[in-house]
Backbone atoms as SQL, in Angstrom:
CREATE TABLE atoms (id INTEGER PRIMARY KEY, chain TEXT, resi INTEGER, resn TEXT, atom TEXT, x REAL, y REAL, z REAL);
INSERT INTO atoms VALUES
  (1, 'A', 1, 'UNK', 'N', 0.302, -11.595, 17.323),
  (2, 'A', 1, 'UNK', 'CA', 0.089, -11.298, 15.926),
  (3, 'A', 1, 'UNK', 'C', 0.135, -12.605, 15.147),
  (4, 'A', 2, 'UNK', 'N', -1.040, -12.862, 14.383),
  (5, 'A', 2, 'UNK', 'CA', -0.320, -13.872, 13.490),
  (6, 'A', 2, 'UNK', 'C', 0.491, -13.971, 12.251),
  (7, 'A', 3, 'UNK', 'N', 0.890, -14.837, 11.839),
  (8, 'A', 3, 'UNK', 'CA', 1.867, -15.252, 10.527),
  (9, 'A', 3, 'UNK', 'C', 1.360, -15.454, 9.568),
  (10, 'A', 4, 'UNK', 'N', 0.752, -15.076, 8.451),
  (11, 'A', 4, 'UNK', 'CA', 0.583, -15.902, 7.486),
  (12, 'A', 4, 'UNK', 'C', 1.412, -16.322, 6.418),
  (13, 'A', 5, 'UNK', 'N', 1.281, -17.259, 6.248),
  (14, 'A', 5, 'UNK', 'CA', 2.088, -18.041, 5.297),
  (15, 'A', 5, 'UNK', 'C', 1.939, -17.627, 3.851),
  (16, 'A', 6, 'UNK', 'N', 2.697, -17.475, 3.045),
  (17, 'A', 6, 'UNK', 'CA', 3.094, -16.522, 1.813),
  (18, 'A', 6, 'UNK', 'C', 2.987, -17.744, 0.802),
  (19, 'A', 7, 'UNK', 'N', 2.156, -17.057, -0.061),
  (20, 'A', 7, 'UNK', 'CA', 1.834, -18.299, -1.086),
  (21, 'A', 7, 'UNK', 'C', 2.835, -17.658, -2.753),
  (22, 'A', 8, 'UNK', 'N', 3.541, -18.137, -3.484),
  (23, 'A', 8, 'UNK', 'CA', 3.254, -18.010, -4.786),
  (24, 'A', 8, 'UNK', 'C', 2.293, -17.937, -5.658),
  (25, 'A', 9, 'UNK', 'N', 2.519, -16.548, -6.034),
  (26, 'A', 9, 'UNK', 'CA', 1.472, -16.146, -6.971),
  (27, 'A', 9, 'UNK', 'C', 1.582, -16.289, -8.662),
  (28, 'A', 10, 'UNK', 'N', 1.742, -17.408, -9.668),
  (29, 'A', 10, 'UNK', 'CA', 2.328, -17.332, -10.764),
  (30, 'A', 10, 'UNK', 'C', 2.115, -15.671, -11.307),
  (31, 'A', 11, 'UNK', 'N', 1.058, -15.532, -11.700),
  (32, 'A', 11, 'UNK', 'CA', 0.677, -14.775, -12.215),
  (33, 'A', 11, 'UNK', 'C', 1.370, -13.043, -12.082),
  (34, 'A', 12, 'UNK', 'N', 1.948, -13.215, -10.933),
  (35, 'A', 12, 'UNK', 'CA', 2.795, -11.507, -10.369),
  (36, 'A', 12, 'UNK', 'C', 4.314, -12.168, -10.212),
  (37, 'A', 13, 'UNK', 'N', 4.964, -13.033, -11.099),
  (38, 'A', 13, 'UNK', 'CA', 6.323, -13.300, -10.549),
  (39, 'A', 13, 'UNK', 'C', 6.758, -12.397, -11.610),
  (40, 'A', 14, 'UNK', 'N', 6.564, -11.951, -12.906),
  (41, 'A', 14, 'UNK', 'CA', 7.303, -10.807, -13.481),
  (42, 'A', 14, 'UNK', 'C', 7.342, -9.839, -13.033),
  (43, 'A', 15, 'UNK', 'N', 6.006, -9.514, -12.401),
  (44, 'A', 15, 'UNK', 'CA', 5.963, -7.895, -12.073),
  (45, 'A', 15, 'UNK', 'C', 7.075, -7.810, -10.642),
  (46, 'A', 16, 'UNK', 'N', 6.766, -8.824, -9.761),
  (47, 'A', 16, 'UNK', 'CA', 7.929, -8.779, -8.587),
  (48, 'A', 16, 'UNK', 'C', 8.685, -8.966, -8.848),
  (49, 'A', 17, 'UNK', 'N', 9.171, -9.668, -9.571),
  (50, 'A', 17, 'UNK', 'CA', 10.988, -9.406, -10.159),
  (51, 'A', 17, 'UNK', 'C', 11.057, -8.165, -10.512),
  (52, 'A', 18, 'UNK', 'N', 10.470, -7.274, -11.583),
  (53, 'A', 18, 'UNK', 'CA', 10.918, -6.120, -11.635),
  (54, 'A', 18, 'UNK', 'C', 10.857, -5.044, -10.935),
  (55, 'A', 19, 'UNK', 'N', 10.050, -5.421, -9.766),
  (56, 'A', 19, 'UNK', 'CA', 9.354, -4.696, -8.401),
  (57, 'A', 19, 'UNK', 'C', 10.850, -4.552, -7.394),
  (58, 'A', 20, 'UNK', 'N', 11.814, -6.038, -7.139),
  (59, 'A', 20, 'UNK', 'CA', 13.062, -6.229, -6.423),
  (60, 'A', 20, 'UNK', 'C', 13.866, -5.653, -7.082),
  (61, 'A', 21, 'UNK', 'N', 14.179, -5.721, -8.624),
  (62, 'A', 21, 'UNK', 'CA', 15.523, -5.351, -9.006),
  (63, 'A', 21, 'UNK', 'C', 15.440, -3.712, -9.168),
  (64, 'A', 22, 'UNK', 'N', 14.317, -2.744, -9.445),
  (65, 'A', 22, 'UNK', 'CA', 14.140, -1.854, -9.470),
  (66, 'A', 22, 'UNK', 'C', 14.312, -1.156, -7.904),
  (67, 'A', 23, 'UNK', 'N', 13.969, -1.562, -6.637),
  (68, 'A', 23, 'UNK', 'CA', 13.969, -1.400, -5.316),
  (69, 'A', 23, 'UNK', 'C', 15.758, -1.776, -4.895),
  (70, 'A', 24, 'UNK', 'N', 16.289, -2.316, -5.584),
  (71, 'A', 24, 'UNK', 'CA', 17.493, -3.136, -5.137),
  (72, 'A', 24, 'UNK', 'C', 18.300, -1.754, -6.192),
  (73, 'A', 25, 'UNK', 'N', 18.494, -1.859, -6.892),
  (74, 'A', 25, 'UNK', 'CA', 19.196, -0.388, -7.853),
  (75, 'A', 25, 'UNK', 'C', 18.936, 0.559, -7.158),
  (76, 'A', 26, 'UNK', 'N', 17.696, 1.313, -6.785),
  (77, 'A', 26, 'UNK', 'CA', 17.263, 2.544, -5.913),
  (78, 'A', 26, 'UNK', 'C', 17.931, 2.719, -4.908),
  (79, 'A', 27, 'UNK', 'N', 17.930, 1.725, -4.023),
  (80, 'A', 27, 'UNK', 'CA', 18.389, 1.964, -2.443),
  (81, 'A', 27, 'UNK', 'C', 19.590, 0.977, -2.167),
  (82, 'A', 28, 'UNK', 'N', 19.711, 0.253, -3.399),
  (83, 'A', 28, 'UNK', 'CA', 21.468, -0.030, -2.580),
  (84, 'A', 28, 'UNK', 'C', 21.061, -1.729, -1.897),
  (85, 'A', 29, 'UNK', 'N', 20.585, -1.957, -1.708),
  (86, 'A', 29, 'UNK', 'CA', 19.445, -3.564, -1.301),
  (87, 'A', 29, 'UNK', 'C', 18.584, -3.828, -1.578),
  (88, 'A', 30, 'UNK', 'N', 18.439, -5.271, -1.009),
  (89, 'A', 30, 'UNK', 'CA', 17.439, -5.758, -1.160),
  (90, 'A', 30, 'UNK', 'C', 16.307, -5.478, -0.728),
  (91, 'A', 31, 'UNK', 'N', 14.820, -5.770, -0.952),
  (92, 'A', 31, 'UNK', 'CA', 13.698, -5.128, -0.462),
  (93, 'A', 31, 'UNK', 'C', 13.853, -6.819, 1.020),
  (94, 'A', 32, 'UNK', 'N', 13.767, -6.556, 1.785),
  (95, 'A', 32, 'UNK', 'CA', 12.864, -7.358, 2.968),
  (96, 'A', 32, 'UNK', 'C', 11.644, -8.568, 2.283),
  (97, 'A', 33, 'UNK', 'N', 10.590, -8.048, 2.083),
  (98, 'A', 33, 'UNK', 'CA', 9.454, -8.424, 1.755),
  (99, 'A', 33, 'UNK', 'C', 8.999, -7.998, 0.737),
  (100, 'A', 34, 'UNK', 'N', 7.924, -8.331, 0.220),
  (101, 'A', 34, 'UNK', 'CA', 7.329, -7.869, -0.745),
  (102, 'A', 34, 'UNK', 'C', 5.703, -8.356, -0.654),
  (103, 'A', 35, 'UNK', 'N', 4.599, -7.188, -0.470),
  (104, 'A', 35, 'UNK', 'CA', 3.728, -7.305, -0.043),
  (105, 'A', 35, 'UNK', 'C', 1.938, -7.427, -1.017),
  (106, 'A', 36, 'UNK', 'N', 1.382, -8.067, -1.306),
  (107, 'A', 36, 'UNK', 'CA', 0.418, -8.273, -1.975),
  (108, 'A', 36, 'UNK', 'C', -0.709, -7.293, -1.675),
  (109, 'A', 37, 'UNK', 'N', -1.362, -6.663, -2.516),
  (110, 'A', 37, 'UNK', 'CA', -2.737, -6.360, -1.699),
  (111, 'A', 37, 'UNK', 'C', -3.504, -5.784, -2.666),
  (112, 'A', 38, 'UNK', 'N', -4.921, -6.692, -2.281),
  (113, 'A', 38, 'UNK', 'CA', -5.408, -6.818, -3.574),
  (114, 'A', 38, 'UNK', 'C', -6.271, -5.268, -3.769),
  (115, 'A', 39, 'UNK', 'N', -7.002, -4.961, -4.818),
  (116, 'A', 39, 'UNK', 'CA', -7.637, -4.074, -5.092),
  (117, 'A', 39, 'UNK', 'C', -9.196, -4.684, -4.359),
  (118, 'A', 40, 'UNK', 'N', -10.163, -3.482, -4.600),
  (119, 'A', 40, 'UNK', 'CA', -11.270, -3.857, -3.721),
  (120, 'A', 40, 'UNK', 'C', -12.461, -3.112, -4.564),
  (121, 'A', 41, 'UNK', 'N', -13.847, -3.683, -4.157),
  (122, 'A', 41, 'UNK', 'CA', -14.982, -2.847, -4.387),
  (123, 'A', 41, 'UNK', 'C', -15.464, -3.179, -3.310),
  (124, 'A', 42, 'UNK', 'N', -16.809, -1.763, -3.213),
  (125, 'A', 42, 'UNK', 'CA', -17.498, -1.831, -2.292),
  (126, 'A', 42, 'UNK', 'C', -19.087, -1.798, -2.404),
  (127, 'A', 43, 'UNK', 'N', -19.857, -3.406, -2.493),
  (128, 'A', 43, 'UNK', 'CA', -21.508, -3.526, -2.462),
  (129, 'A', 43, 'UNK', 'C', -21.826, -2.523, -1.760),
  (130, 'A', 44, 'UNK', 'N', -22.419, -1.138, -2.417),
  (131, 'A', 44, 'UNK', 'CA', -23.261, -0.477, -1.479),
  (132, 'A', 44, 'UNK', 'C', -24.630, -0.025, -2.283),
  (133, 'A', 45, 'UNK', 'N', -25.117, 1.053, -1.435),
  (134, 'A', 45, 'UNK', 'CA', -26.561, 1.693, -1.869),
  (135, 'A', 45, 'UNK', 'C', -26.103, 2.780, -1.940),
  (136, 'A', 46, 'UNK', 'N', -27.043, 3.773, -1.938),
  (137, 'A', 46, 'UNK', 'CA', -26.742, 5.096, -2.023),
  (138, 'A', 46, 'UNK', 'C', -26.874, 5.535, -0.573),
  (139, 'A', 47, 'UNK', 'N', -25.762, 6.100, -0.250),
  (140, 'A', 47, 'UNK', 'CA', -25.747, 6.981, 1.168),
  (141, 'A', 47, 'UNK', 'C', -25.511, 5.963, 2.228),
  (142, 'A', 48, 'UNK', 'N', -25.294, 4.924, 2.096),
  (143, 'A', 48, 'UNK', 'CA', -25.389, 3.682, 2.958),
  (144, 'A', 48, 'UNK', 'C', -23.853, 3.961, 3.726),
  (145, 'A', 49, 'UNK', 'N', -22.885, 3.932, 3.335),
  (146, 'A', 49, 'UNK', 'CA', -21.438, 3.605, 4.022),
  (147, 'A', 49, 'UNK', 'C', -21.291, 4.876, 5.112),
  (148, 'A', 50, 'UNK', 'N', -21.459, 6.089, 4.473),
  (149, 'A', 50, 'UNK', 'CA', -21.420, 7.369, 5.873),
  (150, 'A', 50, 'UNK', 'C', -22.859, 7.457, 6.260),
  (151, 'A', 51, 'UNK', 'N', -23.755, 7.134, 6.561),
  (152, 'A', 51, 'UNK', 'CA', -24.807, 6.660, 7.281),
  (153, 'A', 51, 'UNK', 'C', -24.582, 5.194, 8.458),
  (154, 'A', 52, 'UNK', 'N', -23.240, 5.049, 8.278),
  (155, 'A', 52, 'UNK', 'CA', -23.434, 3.760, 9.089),
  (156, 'A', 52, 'UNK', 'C', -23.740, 2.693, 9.393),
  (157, 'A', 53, 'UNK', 'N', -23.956, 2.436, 8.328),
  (158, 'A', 53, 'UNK', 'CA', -24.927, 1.197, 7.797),
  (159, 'A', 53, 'UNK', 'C', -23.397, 0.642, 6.890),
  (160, 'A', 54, 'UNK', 'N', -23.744, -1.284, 7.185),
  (161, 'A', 54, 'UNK', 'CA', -22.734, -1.893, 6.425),
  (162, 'A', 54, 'UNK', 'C', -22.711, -2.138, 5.082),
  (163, 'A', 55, 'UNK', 'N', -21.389, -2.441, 4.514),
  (164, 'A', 55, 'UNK', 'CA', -21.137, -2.061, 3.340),
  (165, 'A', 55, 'UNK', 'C', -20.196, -3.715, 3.234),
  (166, 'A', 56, 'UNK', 'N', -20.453, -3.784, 1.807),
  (167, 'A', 56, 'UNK', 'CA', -19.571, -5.646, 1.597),
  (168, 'A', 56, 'UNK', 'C', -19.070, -5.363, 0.772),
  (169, 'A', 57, 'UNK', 'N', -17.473, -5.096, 1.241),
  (170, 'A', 57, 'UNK', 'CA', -16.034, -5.141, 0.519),
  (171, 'A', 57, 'UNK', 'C', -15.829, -6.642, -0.314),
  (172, 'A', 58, 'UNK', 'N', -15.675, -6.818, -1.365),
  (173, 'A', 58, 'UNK', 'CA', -14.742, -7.813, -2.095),
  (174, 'A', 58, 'UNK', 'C', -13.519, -7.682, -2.709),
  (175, 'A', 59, 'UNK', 'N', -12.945, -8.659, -2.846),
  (176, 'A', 59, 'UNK', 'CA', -11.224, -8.040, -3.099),
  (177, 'A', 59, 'UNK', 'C', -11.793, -8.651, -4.917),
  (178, 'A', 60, 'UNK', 'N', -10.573, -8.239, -5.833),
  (179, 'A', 60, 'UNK', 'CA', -11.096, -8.360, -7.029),
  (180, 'A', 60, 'UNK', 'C', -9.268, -8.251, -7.552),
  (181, 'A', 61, 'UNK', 'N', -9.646, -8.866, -8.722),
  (182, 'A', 61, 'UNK', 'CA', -7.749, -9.284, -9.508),
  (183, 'A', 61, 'UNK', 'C', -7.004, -8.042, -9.345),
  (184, 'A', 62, 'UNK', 'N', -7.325, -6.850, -9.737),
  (185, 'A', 62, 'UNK', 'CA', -6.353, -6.179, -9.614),
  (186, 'A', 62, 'UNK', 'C', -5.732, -6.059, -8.109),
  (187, 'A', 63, 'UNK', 'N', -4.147, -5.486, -8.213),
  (188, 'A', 63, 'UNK', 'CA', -3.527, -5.144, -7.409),
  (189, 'A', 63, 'UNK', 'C', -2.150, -4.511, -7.150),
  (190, 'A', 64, 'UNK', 'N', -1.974, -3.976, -5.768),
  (191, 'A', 64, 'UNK', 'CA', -0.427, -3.272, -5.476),
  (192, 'A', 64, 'UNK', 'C', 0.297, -4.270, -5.188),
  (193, 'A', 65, 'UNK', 'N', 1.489, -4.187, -5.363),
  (194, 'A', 65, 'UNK', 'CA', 2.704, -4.781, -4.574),
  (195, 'A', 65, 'UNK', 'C', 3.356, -3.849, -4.402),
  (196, 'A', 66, 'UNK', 'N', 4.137, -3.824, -3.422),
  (197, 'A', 66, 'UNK', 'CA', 4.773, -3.147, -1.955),
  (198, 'A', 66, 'UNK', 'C', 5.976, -4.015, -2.002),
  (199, 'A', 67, 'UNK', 'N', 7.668, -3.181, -2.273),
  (200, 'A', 67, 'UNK', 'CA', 7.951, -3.777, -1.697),
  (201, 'A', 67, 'UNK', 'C', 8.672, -3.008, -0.444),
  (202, 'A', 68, 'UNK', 'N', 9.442, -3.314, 0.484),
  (203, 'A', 68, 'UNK', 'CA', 9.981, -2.716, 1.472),
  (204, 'A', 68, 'UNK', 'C', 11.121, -3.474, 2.509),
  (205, 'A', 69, 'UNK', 'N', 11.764, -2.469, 3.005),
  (206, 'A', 69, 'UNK', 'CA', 13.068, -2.635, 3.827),
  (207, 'A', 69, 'UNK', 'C', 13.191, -2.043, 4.992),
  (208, 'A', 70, 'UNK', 'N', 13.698, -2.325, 6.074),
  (209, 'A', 70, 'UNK', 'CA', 13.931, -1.262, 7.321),
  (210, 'A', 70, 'UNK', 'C', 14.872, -0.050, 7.150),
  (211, 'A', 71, 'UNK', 'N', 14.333, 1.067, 7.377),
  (212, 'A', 71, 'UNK', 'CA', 15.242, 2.436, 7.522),
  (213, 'A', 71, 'UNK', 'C', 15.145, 2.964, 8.487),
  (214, 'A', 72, 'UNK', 'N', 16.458, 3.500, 8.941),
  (215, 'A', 72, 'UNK', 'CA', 16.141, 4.227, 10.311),
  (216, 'A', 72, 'UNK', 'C', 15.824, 5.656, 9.850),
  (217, 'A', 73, 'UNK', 'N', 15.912, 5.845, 8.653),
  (218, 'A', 73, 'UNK', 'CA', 15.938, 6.969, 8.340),
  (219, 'A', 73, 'UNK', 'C', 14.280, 7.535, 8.115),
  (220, 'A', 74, 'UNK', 'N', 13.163, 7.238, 8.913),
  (221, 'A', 74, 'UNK', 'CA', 11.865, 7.268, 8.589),
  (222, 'A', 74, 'UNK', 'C', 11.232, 6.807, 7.396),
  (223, 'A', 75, 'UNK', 'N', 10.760, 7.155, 6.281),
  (224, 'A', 75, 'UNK', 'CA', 10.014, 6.231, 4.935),
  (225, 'A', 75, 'UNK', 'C', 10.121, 6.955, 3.641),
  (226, 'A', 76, 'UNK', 'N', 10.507, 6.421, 2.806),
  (227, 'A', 76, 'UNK', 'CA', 10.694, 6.836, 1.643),
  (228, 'A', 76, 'UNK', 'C', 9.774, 6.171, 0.569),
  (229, 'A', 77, 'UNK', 'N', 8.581, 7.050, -0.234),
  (230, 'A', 77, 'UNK', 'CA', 7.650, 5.831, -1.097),
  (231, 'A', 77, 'UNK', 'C', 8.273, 6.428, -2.543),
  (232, 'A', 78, 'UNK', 'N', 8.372, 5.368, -3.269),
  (233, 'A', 78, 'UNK', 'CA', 8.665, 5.547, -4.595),
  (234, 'A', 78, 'UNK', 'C', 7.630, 4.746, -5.224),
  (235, 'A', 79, 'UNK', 'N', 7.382, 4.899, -6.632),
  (236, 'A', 79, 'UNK', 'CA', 6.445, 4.272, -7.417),
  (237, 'A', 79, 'UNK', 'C', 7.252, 3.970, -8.715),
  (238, 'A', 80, 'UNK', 'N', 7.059, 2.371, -8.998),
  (239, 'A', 80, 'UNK', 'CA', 7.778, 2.199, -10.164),
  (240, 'A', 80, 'UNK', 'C', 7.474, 2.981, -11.681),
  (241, 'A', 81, 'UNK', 'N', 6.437, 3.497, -11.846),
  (242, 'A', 81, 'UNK', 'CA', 6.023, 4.471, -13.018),
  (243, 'A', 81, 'UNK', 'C', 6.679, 5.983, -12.498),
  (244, 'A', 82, 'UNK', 'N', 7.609, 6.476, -13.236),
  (245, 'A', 82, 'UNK', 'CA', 8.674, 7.468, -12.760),
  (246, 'A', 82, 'UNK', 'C', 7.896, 8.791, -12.956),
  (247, 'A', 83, 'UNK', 'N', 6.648, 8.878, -13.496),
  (248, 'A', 83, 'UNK', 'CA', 5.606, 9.858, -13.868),
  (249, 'A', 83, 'UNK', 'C', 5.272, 10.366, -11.912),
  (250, 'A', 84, 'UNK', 'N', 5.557, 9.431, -11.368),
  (251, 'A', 84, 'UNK', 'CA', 5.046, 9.771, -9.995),
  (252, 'A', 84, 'UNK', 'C', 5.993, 9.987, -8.981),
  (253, 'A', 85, 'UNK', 'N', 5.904, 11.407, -8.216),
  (254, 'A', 85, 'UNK', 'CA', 7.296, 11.742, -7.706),
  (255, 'A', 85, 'UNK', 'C', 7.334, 10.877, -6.187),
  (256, 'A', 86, 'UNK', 'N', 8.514, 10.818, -5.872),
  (257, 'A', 86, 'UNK', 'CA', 8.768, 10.113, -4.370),
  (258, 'A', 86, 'UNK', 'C', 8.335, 11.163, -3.319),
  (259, 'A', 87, 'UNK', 'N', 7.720, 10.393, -2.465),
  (260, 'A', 87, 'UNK', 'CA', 7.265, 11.052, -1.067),
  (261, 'A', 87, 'UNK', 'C', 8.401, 10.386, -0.042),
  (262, 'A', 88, 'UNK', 'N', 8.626, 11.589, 0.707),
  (263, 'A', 88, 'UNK', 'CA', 9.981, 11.300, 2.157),
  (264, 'A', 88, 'UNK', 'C', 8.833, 11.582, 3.302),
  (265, 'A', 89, 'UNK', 'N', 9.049, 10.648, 4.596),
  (266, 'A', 89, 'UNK', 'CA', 8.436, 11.227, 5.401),
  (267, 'A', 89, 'UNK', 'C', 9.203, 11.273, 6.414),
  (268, 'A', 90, 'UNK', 'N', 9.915, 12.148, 7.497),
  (269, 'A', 90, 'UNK', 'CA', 10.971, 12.074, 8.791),
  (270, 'A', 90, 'UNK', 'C', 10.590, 11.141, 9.609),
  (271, 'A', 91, 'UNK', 'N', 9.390, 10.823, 10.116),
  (272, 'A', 91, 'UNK', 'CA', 9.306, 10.293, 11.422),
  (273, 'A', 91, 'UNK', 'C', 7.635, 9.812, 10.837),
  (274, 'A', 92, 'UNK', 'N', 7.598, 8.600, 11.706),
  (275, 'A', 92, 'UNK', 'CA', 6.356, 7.898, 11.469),
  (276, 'A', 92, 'UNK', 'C', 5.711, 8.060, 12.442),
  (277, 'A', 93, 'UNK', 'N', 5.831, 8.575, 13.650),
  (278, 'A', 93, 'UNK', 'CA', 4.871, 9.411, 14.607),
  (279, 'A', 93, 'UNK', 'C', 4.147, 9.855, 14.702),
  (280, 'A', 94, 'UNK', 'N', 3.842, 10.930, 13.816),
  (281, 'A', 94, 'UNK', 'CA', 2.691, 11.579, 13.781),
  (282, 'A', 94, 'UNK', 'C', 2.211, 11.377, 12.013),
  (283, 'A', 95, 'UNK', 'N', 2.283, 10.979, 11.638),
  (284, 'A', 95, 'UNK', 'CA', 1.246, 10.888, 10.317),
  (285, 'A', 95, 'UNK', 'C', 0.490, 11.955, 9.838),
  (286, 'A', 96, 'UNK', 'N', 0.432, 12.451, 8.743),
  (287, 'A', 96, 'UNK', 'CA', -0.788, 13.878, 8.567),
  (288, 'A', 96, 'UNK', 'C', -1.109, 13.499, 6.948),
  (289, 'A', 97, 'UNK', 'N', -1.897, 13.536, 6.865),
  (290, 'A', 97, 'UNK', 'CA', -2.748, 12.992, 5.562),
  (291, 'A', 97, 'UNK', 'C', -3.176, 14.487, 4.732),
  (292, 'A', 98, 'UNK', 'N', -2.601, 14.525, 4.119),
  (293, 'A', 98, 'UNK', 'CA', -2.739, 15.724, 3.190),
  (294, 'A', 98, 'UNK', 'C', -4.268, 15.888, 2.316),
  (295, 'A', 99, 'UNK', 'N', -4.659, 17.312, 2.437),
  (296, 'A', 99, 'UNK', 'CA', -5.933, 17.419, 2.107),
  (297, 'A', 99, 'UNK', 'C', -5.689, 18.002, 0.604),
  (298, 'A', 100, 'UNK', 'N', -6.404, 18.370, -0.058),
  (299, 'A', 100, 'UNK', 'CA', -6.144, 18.861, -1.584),
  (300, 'A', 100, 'UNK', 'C', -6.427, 17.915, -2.394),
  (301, 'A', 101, 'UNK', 'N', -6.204, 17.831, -3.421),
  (302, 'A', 101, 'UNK', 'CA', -6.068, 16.867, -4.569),
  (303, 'A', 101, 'UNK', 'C', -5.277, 15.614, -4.071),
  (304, 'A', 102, 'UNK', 'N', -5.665, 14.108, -3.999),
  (305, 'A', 102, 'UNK', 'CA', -4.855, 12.851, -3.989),
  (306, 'A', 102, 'UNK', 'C', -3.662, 12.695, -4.455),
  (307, 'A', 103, 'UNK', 'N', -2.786, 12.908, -3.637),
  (308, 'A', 103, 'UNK', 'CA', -1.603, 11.988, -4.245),
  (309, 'A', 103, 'UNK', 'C', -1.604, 10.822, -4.138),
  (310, 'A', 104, 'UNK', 'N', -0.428, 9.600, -4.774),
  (311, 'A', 104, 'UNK', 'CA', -0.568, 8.520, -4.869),
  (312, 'A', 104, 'UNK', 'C', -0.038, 8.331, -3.470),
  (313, 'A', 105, 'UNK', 'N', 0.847, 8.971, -3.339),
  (314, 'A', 105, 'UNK', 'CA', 1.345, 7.947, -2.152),
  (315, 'A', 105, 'UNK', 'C', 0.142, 8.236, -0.273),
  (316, 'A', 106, 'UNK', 'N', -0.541, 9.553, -0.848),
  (317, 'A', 106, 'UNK', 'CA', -1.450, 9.420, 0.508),
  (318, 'A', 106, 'UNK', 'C', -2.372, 8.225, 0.699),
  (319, 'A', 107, 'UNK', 'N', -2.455, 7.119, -0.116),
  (320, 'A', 107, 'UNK', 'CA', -3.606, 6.147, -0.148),
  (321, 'A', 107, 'UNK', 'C', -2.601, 5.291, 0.443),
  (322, 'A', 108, 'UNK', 'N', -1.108, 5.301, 0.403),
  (323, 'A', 108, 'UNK', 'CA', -0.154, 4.454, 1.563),
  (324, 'A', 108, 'UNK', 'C', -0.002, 4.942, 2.844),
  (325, 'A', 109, 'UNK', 'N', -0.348, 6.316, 2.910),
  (326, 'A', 109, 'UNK', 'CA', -0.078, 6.723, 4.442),
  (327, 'A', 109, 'UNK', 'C', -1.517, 6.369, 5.034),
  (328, 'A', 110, 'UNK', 'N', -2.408, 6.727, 4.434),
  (329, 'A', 110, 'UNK', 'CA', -3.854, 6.160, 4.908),
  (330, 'A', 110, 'UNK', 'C', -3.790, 5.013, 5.482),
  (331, 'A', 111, 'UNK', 'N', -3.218, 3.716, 4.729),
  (332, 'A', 111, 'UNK', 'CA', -3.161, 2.194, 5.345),
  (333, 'A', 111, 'UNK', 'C', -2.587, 2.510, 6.172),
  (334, 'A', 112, 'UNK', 'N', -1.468, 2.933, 6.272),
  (335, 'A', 112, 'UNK', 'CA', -0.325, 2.690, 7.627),
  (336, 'A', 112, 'UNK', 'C', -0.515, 3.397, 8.561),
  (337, 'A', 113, 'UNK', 'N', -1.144, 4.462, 8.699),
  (338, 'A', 113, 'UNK', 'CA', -1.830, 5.073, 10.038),
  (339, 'A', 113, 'UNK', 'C', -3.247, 4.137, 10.184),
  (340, 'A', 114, 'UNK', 'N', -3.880, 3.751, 9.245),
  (341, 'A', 114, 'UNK', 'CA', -5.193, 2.771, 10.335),
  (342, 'A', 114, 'UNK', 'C', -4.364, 1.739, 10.627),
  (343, 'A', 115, 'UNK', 'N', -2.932, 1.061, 10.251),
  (344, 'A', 115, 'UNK', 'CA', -2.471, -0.149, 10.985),
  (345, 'A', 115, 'UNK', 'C', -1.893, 0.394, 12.172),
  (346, 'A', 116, 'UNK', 'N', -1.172, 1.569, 12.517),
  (347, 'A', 116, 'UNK', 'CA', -1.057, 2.121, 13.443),
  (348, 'A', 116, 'UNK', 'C', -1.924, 2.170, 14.478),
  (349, 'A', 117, 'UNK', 'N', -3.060, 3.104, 14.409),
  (350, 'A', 117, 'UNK', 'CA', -4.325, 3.209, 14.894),
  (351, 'A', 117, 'UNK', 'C', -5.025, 2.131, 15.315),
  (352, 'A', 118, 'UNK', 'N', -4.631, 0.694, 14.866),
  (353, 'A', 118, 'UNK', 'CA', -5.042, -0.551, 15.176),
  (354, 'A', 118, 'UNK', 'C', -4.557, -1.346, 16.331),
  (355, 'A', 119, 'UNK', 'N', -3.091, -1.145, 16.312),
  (356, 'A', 119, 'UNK', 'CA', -2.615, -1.805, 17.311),
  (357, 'A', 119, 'UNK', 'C', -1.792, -0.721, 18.307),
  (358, 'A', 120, 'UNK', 'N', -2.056, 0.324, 18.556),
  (359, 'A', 120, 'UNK', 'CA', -1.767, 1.144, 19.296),
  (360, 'A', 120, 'UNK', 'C', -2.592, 1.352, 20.290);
């Protein structure tokens, strides 16, 4: 696996400070890491991406930060806007992506089962 090296971002050091101390009050510690990731569009045509045909992702200013800690206790997502309720999940084993209307936190289980799905 590789490492990449973690750059300072001026521009997100408020929001991650209030990203740690809010994560650090919640659960009693510190977050581990704290993870960048940018927002995205996708150059397409019409009908082009489920047709199979390639599609050119660019990353663009907006973005999430993530932060996170080890639990043995399986995963807990919270969202700093309190409008959005916490998702618990027992076990990271089997993953199930909920159909219905989007919640916020299914667009985190989505990533983490294709990183799953990746190196499994």
């Amino acid at each position: 696996m590789e490492v990449i090296k973690a750059e300072k971002v001026p521009e997100i050091d408020g929001r991650c400070k209030d990203l740690l101390d809010g994560f650090k009050t919640l659960f009693g510690e510190p977050a581990g890491v704290v993870i960048r990731v940018p927002g995205r569009v996708n150059l397409i045509g019409e009908h082009i991406d489920y047709c199979g045909y390639a599609v050119h992702p660019m990353a663009i200013e907006q973005d999430v930060l993530v932060a996170v800690a080890r639990s043995a206790g399986g995963l807990t997502l919270c969202n700093v806007d309190t409008k959005y309720a916490e998702h618990r999940e027992g076990s990271l084993q089997d993953i199930t992506i909920p159909g219905g209307s989007p919640q916020w936190w299914g667009y985190f289980l989505c990533g983490l089962k294709g990183v799953q799905e990746e190196f499994s």
